[in-house]
PDB file of C-alpha atoms in Angstrom:
ATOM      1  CA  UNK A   1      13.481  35.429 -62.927  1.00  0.00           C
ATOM      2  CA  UNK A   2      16.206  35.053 -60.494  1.00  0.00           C
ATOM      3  CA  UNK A   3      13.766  35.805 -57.626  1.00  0.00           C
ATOM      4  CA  UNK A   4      11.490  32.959 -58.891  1.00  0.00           C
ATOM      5  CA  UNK A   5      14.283  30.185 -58.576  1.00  0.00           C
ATOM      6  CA  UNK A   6      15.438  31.753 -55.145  1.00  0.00           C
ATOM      7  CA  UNK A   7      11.736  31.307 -53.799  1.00  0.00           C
ATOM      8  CA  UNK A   8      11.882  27.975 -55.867  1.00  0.00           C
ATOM      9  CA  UNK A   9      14.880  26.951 -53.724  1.00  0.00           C
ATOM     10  CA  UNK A  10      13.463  27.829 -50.123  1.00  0.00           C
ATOM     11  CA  UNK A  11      10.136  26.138 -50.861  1.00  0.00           C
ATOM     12  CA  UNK A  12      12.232  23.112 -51.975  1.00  0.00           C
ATOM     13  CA  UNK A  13      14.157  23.471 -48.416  1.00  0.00           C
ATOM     14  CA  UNK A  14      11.155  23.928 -45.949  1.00  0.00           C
ATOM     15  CA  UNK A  15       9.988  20.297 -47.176  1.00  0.00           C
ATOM     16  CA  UNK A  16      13.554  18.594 -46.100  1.00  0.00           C
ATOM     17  CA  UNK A  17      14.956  18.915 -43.013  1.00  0.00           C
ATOM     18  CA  UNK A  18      18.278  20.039 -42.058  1.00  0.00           C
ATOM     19  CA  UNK A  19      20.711  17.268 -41.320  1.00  0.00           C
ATOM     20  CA  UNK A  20      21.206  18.631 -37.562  1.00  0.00           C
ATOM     21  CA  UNK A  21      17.789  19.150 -37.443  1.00  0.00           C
ATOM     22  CA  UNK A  22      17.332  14.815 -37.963  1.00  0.00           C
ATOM     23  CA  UNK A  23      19.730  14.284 -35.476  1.00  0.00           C
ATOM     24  CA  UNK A  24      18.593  16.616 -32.585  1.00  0.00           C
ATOM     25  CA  UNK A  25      15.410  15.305 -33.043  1.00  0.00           C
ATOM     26  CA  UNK A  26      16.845  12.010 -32.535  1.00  0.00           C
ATOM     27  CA  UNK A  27      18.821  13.374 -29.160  1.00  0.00           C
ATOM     28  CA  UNK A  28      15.214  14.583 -27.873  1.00  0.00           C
ATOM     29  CA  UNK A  29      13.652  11.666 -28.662  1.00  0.00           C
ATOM     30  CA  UNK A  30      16.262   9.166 -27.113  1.00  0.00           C
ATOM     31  CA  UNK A  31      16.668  11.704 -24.166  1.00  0.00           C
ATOM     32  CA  UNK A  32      12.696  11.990 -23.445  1.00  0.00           C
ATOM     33  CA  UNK A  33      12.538   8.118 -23.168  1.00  0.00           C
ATOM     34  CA  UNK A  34      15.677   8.374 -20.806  1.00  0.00           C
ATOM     35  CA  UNK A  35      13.451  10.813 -18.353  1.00  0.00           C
ATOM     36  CA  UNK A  36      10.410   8.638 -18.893  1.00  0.00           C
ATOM     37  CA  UNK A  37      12.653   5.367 -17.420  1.00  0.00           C
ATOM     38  CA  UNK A  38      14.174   7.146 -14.849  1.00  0.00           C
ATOM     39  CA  UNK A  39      10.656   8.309 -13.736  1.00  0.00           C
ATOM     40  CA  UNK A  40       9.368   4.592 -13.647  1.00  0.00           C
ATOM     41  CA  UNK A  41      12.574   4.065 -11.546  1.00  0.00           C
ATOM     42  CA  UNK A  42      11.518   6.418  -9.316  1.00  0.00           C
ATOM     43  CA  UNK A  43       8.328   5.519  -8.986  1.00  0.00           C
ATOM     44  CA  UNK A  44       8.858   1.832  -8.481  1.00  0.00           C
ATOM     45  CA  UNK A  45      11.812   2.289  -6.234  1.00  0.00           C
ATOM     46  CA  UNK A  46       9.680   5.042  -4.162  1.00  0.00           C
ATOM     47  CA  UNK A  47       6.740   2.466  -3.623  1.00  0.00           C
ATOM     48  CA  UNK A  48       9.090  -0.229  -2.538  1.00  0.00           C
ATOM     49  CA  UNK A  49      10.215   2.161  -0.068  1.00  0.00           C
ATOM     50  CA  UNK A  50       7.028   2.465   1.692  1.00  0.00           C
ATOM     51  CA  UNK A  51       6.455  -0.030   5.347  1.00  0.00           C
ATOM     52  CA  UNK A  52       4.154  -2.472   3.891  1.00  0.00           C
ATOM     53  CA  UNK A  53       1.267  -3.789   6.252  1.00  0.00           C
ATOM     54  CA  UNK A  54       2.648  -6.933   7.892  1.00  0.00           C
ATOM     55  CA  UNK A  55      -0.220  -9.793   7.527  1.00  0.00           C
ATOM     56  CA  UNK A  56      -0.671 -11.159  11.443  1.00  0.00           C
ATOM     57  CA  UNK A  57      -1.856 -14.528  11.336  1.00  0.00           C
ATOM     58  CA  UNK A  58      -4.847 -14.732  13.173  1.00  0.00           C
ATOM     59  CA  UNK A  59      -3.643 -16.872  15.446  1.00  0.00           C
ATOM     60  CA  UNK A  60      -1.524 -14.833  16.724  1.00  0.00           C
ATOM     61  CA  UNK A  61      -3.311 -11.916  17.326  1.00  0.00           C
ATOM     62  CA  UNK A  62      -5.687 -14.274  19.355  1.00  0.00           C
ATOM     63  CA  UNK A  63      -2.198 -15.543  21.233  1.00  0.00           C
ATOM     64  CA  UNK A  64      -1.711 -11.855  22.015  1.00  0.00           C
ATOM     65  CA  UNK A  65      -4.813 -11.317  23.159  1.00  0.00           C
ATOM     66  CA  UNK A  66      -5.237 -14.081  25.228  1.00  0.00           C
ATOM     67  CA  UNK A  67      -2.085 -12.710  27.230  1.00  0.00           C
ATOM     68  CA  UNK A  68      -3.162  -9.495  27.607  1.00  0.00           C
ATOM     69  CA  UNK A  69      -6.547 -11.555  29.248  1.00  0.00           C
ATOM     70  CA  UNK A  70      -4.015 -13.208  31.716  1.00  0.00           C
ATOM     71  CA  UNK A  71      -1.997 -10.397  32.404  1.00  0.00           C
ATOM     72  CA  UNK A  72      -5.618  -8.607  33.361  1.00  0.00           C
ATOM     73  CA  UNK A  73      -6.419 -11.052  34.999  1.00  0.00           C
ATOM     74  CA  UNK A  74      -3.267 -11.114  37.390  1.00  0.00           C
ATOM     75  CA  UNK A  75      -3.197  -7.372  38.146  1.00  0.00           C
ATOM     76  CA  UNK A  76      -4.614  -6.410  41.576  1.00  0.00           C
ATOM     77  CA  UNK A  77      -5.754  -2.952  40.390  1.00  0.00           C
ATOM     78  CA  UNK A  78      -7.833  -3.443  37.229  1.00  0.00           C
ATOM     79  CA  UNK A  79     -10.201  -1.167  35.836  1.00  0.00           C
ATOM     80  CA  UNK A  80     -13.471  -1.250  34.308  1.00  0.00           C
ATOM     81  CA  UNK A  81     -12.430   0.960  31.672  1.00  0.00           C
ATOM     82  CA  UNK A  82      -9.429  -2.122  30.729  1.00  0.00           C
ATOM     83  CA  UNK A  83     -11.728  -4.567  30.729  1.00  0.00           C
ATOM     84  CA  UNK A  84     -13.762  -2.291  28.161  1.00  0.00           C
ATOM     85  CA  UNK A  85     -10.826  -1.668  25.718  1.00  0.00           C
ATOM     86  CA  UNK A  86      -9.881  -5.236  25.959  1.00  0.00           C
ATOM     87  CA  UNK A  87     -13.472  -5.957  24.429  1.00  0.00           C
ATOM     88  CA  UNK A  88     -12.828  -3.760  21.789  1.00  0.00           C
ATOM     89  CA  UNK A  89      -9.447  -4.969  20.850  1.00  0.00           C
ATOM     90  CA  UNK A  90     -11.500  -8.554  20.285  1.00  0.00           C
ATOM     91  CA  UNK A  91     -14.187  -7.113  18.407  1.00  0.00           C
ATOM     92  CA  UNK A  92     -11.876  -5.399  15.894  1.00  0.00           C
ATOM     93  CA  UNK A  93      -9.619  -8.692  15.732  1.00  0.00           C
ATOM     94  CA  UNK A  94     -12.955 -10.917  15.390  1.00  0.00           C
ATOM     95  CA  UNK A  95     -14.183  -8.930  12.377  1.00  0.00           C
ATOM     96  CA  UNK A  96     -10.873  -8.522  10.838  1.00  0.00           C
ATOM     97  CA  UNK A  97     -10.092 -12.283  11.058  1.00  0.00           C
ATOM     98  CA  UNK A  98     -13.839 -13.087   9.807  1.00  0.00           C
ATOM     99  CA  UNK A  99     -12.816 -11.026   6.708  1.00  0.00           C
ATOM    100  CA  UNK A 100      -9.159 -12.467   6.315  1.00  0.00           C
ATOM    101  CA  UNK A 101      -9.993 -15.691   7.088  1.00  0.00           C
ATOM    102  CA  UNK A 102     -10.717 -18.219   4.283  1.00  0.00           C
ATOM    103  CA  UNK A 103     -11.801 -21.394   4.989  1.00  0.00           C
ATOM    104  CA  UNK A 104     -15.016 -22.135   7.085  1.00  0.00           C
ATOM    105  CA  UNK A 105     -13.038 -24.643   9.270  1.00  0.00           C
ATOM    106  CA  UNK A 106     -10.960 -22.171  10.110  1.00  0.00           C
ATOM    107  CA  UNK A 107     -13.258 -19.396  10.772  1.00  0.00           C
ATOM    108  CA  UNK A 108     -14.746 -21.454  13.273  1.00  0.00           C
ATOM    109  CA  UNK A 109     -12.128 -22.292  15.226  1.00  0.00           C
ATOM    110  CA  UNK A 110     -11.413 -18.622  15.272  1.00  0.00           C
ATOM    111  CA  UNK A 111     -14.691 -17.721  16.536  1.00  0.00           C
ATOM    112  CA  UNK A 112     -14.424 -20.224  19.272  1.00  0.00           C
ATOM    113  CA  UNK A 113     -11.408 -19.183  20.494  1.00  0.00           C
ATOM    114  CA  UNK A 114     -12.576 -15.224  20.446  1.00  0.00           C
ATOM    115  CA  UNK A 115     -15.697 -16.529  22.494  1.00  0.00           C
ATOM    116  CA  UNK A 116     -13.511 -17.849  24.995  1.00  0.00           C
ATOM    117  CA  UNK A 117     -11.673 -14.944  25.091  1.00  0.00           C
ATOM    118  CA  UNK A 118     -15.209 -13.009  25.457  1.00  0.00           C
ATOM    119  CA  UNK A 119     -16.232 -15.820  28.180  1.00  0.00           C
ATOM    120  CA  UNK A 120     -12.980 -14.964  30.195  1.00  0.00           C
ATOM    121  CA  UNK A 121     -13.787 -10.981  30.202  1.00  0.00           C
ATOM    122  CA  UNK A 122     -16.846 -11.794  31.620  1.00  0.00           C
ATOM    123  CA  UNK A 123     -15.554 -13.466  34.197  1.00  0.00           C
ATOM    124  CA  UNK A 124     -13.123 -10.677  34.617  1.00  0.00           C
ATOM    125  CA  UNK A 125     -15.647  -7.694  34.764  1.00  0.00           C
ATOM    126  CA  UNK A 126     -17.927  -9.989  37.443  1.00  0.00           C
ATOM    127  CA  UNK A 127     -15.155  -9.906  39.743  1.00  0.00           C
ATOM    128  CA  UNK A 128     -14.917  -6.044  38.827  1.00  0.00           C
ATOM    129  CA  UNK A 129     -18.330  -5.726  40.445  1.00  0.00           C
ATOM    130  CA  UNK A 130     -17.149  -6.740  43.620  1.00  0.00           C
ATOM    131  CA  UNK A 131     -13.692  -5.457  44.217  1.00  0.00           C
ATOM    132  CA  UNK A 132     -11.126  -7.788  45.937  1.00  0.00           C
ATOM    133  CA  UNK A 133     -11.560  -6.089  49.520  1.00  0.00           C
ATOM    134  CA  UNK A 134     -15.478  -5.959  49.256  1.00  0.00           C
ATOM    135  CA  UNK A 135     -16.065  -9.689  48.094  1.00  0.00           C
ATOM    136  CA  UNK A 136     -19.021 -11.133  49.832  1.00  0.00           C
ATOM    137  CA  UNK A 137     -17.674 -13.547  52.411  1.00  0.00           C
ATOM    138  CA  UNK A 138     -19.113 -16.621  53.425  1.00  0.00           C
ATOM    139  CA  UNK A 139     -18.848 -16.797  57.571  1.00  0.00           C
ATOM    140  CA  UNK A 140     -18.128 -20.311  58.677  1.00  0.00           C
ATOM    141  CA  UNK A 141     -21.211 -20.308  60.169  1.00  0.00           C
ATOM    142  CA  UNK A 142     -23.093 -19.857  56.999  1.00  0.00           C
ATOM    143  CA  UNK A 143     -21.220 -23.325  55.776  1.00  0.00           C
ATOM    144  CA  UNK A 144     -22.509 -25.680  58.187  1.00  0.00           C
TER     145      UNK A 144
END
């Protein structure tokens, strides 16, 4: 009969816990929500971190596009090939300002300004067809 109430006993036992027991599950609880925190810390602190994309206002880019136009315009030995990557600088800043851009007032006053900018590569790449030494010249003879 003794080995009944022993058996009695343990079965009784498994049912409660052990008073450590409680409180380490306590620690590990309290603890896990401590690494969970420090992990949104993290997280946060590491995004915050990161070079965000400066926003150019349009108006700028169009500024600094315009100048490289002028600067083009002054050098003596320009390329075909700059007058080509200056076209494709506008046409990446003309559809990423047509997608930034919202109001319609504004989008057209964009656009006219990056056709001017388009009209004065034109006018850059027509000189480019007749270099600066082989210009057609006009004889004074051919003005009167």
């Amino acid at each position: 009969m003794e080995k009944d109430v022993v058996g009695e006993k343990k079965t009784e036992e498994k049912g409660k816990k052990h008073p450590l027991r409680k409180i380490w599950d306590i620690v590990l609880t309290i603890f896990s929500i401590i690494v969970i925190l420090f992990v949104l810390a993290f997280v946060q602190v590491f995004q915050e971190a990161q070079p965000k994309k400066k926003e150019v206002k349009p108006s700028v880019q169009i500024e600094a596009l315009q100048k490289k136009v002028d600067t083009l315009y002054q050098e003596k030995n320009r390329e075909r090939k700059d007058v080509q990557n200056l076209y494709s600088e506008i046409r990446k800043v003309e559809d990423e300002i047509l997608k930034t851009a919202k109001a319609n007032d504004e989008k057209a006053l964009l656009k006219t300004e990056i056709v001017s900018l388009k009209q004065d590569l034109l006018m850059l790449e027509s000189d480019l067809s007749y270099p600066a030494e082989e210009k057609p010249k006009t004889s004074k003879k051919e003005k009167k």
